């Protein structure tokens, strides 16, 4: 179904857009987007199997099966399932010996979730923030080059919203300066850069299976790598410092129990089976939004889009920039409030750049944090609107209806501004 600008306006004119805003007591106009998380008979059968096996913990055979299949899907030989995607980042750094000296530095983007940065400090190392590119909202290789010091040990690109970072350029920088490349792919299951999956570019890559993520077991994480030595080290850190094939009560490094349970492993195996179909569906609906939002600038959102190198985008979040002028000065917060009331799962995203987070200003941590000049990250904080991933799991009609909801909000911009 191809809809022209005119059709969007006309359909909206006949129905939804003329309605009273839900915020003012009208009927919510958004479609019932699919719920998240999703599960089916595959999860139920897997959970029952683990339950009946009596092996509920991290040594259930479903775990190595998941590790192998998930790693293979992301172009890597080894996978280590873990309790979450924060500890996995910290363990990945520790496996490389980063943080043994607290002056070891890791470069992290300023516009990302807190855990990308906190994991560096949890590993014992120091943080240096760098800015993002304005198109992909991922780590800018030029900013990274400028941030490198003699203390730099690793670079952590984040595939924010599911858009792969510029992995070719960052890999080249890491080669040139002999640095570890650690991909934070917490939001990017199934994404690819120049046709090669995220997870296969870094020395190590980290995924999250926390409740909001595109694959979830409520909680969970995974490190994937093609380096056997690093895989064994992460495994040891995850398993109380044991050696693979070694004795149960012999401990060689200061590890802990970071294991994923068998129940979570079974859930994730089931979800891996749906990953490709869901990635494709999100990409199809995102393409409609990209095209229609560009053709209808009066709706007030312009998609950040994707770079040609982002050959697969996981769309953990659909990100666009809000143009306040297009809606006659209506604030972004009020715009999002109206959309949310209509039933669109949306937000204004991260409320500040990580450089400004209170915890990094404390006496204890501030000496280990170097903030940066990060205008693109600050701009993203100020002007983006996020639609969360389940918005893209509906039908084509749902996506067109979302555009009509935007038209409804646009038509009511005056009332929204005056508040009645
Ligand atoms: C970019 C990023 N990195 C790391 C994490 C941490 O993952 P977890 O919540 O599984 O610890 C998340 C999400 O929570 C994330 O969005």
GROMACS .gro file of N, CA, C and O and ligand atoms in nm, residues 83-89 112-117 119 156 158-161 184-187 206-213 218-221 316 350, ligand 1:
model
  164
   83UNK      N    1   2.441  -1.302   3.294
   83UNK     CA    2   2.321  -1.258   3.366
   83UNK      C    3   2.259  -1.131   3.309
   83UNK      O    4   2.139  -1.111   3.316
   84UNK      N    5   2.341  -1.042   3.253
   84UNK     CA    6   2.288  -0.919   3.193
   84UNK      C    7   2.395  -0.852   3.106
   84UNK      O    8   2.510  -0.897   3.102
   85UNK      N    9   2.354  -0.747   3.041
   85UNK     CA   10   2.442  -0.680   2.945
   85UNK      C   11   2.528  -0.571   3.005
   85UNK      O   12   2.597  -0.500   2.931
   86UNK      N   13   2.521  -0.552   3.136
   86UNK     CA   14   2.612  -0.459   3.204
   86UNK      C   15   2.735  -0.536   3.252
   86UNK      O   16   2.849  -0.499   3.221
   87UNK      N   17   2.709  -0.646   3.324
   87UNK     CA   18   2.820  -0.728   3.373
   87UNK      C   19   2.899  -0.786   3.256
   87UNK      O   20   3.019  -0.807   3.265
   88UNK      N   21   2.830  -0.814   3.145
   88UNK     CA   22   2.901  -0.871   3.030
   88UNK      C   23   3.002  -0.770   2.974
   88UNK      O   24   3.115  -0.808   2.939
   89UNK      N   25   2.965  -0.641   2.969
   89UNK     CA   26   3.060  -0.539   2.921
   89UNK      C   27   3.180  -0.531   3.017
   89UNK      O   28   3.296  -0.525   2.973
  112UNK      N   29   2.419   0.746   2.514
  112UNK     CA   30   2.390   0.603   2.523
  112UNK      C   31   2.330   0.577   2.660
  112UNK      O   32   2.318   0.668   2.742
  113UNK      N   33   2.292   0.451   2.683
  113UNK     CA   34   2.241   0.414   2.815
  113UNK      C   35   2.356   0.412   2.916
  113UNK      O   36   2.471   0.381   2.882
  114UNK      N   37   2.325   0.442   3.038
  114UNK     CA   38   2.419   0.451   3.150
  114UNK      C   39   2.517   0.333   3.157
  114UNK      O   40   2.636   0.348   3.184
  115UNK      N   41   2.466   0.210   3.130
  115UNK     CA   42   2.547   0.090   3.152
  115UNK      C   43   2.671   0.085   3.063
  115UNK      O   44   2.772   0.024   3.100
  116UNK      N   45   2.665   0.148   2.944
  116UNK     CA   46   2.784   0.149   2.858
  116UNK      C   47   2.900   0.213   2.934
  116UNK      O   48   3.015   0.170   2.922
  117UNK      N   49   2.870   0.315   3.011
  117UNK     CA   50   2.974   0.387   3.085
  117UNK      C   51   3.001   0.325   3.222
  117UNK      O   52   3.117   0.307   3.261
  119UNK      N   53   2.979   0.028   3.320
  119UNK     CA   54   3.053  -0.100   3.311
  119UNK      C   55   3.204  -0.076   3.310
  119UNK      O   56   3.280  -0.157   3.362
  156UNK      N   57   3.457   0.167   2.284
  156UNK     CA   58   3.329   0.097   2.294
  156UNK      C   59   3.221   0.167   2.211
  156UNK      O   60   3.150   0.253   2.260
  158UNK      N   61   2.860   0.201   2.055
  158UNK     CA   62   2.728   0.151   2.093
  158UNK      C   63   2.640   0.156   1.968
  158UNK      O   64   2.633   0.260   1.902
  159UNK      N   65   2.577   0.045   1.934
  159UNK     CA   66   2.489   0.045   1.817
  159UNK      C   67   2.353   0.098   1.862
  159UNK      O   68   2.256   0.023   1.875
  160UNK      N   69   2.353   0.229   1.887
  160UNK     CA   70   2.237   0.291   1.950
  160UNK      C   71   2.112   0.273   1.864
  160UNK      O   72   2.113   0.297   1.743
  161UNK      N   73   2.004   0.232   1.928
  161UNK     CA   74   1.872   0.215   1.867
  161UNK      C   75   1.870   0.099   1.767
  161UNK      O   76   1.769   0.074   1.703
  184UNK      N   77   2.921  -0.254   2.199
  184UNK     CA   78   2.804  -0.265   2.285
  184UNK      C   79   2.682  -0.278   2.192
  184UNK      O   80   2.630  -0.180   2.140
  185UNK      N   81   2.643  -0.405   2.173
  185UNK     CA   82   2.534  -0.436   2.080
  185UNK      C   83   2.406  -0.468   2.156
  185UNK      O   84   2.319  -0.540   2.106
  186UNK      N   85   2.393  -0.411   2.278
  186UNK     CA   86   2.277  -0.439   2.363
  186UNK      C   87   2.145  -0.413   2.291
  186UNK      O   88   2.044  -0.478   2.318
  187UNK      N   89   2.146  -0.317   2.196
  187UNK     CA   90   2.021  -0.277   2.129
  187UNK      C   91   2.017  -0.324   1.984
  187UNK      O   92   1.935  -0.275   1.907
  206UNK      N   93   2.902  -0.733   2.304
  206UNK     CA   94   2.813  -0.760   2.416
  206UNK      C   95   2.667  -0.733   2.378
  206UNK      O   96   2.637  -0.632   2.315
  207UNK      N   97   2.579  -0.824   2.417
  207UNK     CA   98   2.435  -0.810   2.390
  207UNK      C   99   2.360  -0.812   2.523
  207UNK      O  100   2.409  -0.868   2.622
  208UNK      N  101   2.240  -0.755   2.523
  208UNK     CA  102   2.154  -0.759   2.642
  208UNK      C  103   2.022  -0.827   2.605
  208UNK      O  104   1.971  -0.811   2.494
  209UNK      N  105   1.967  -0.901   2.703
  209UNK     CA  106   1.835  -0.962   2.686
  209UNK      C  107   1.740  -0.911   2.793
  209UNK      O  108   1.650  -0.982   2.838
  210UNK      N  109   1.764  -0.787   2.837
  210UNK     CA  110   1.679  -0.722   2.938
  210UNK      C  111   1.538  -0.705   2.878
  210UNK      O  112   1.520  -0.712   2.756
  211UNK      N  113   1.441  -0.681   2.965
  211UNK     CA  114   1.301  -0.690   2.925
  211UNK      C  115   1.261  -0.610   2.802
  211UNK      O  116   1.175  -0.653   2.724
  212UNK      N  117   1.320  -0.492   2.779
  212UNK     CA  118   1.277  -0.409   2.666
  212UNK      C  119   1.344  -0.451   2.535
  212UNK      O  120   1.303  -0.407   2.428
  213UNK      N  121   1.448  -0.534   2.542
  213UNK     CA  122   1.532  -0.558   2.424
  213UNK      C  123   1.462  -0.645   2.319
  213UNK      O  124   1.363  -0.711   2.347
  218UNK      N  125   1.353  -1.155   3.006
  218UNK     CA  126   1.334  -1.074   3.126
  218UNK      C  127   1.464  -1.003   3.161
  218UNK      O  128   1.469  -0.882   3.176
  219UNK      N  129   1.569  -1.080   3.176
  219UNK     CA  130   1.706  -1.030   3.193
  219UNK      C  131   1.799  -1.123   3.116
  219UNK      O  132   1.758  -1.232   3.077
  220UNK      N  133   1.922  -1.083   3.101
  220UNK     CA  134   2.021  -1.171   3.036
  220UNK      C  135   2.120  -1.092   2.954
  220UNK      O  136   2.098  -0.974   2.924
  221UNK      N  137   2.230  -1.156   2.921
  221UNK     CA  138   2.333  -1.092   2.837
  221UNK      C  139   2.416  -1.198   2.768
  221UNK      O  140   2.401  -1.318   2.795
  316UNK      N  141   1.575  -0.110   1.742
  316UNK     CA  142   1.531  -0.123   1.881
  316UNK      C  143   1.447   0.001   1.918
  316UNK      O  144   1.356  -0.006   2.000
  350UNK      N  145   1.691   0.978   2.623
  350UNK     CA  146   1.782   1.007   2.735
  350UNK      C  147   1.772   1.155   2.773
  350UNK      O  148   1.781   1.243   2.687
  421LIG     C1  149   2.335   0.045   2.515
  421LIG     C2  150   2.314  -0.045   2.633
  421LIG     N1  151   2.421  -0.101   2.692
  421LIG     C3  152   2.408  -0.183   2.798
  421LIG     C4  153   2.285  -0.212   2.850
  421LIG     C5  154   2.277  -0.295   2.974
  421LIG     O1  155   2.208  -0.411   2.961
  421LIG     P1  156   2.139  -0.481   3.089
  421LIG     O2  157   2.017  -0.403   3.123
  421LIG     O3  158   2.110  -0.618   3.038
  421LIG     O4  159   2.240  -0.485   3.199
  421LIG     C6  160   2.168  -0.158   2.790
  421LIG     C7  161   2.030  -0.184   2.834
  421LIG     O5  162   1.984  -0.199   2.938
  421LIG     C8  163   2.185  -0.071   2.681
  421LIG     O6  164   2.079  -0.013   2.622
   0.00000   0.00000   0.00000
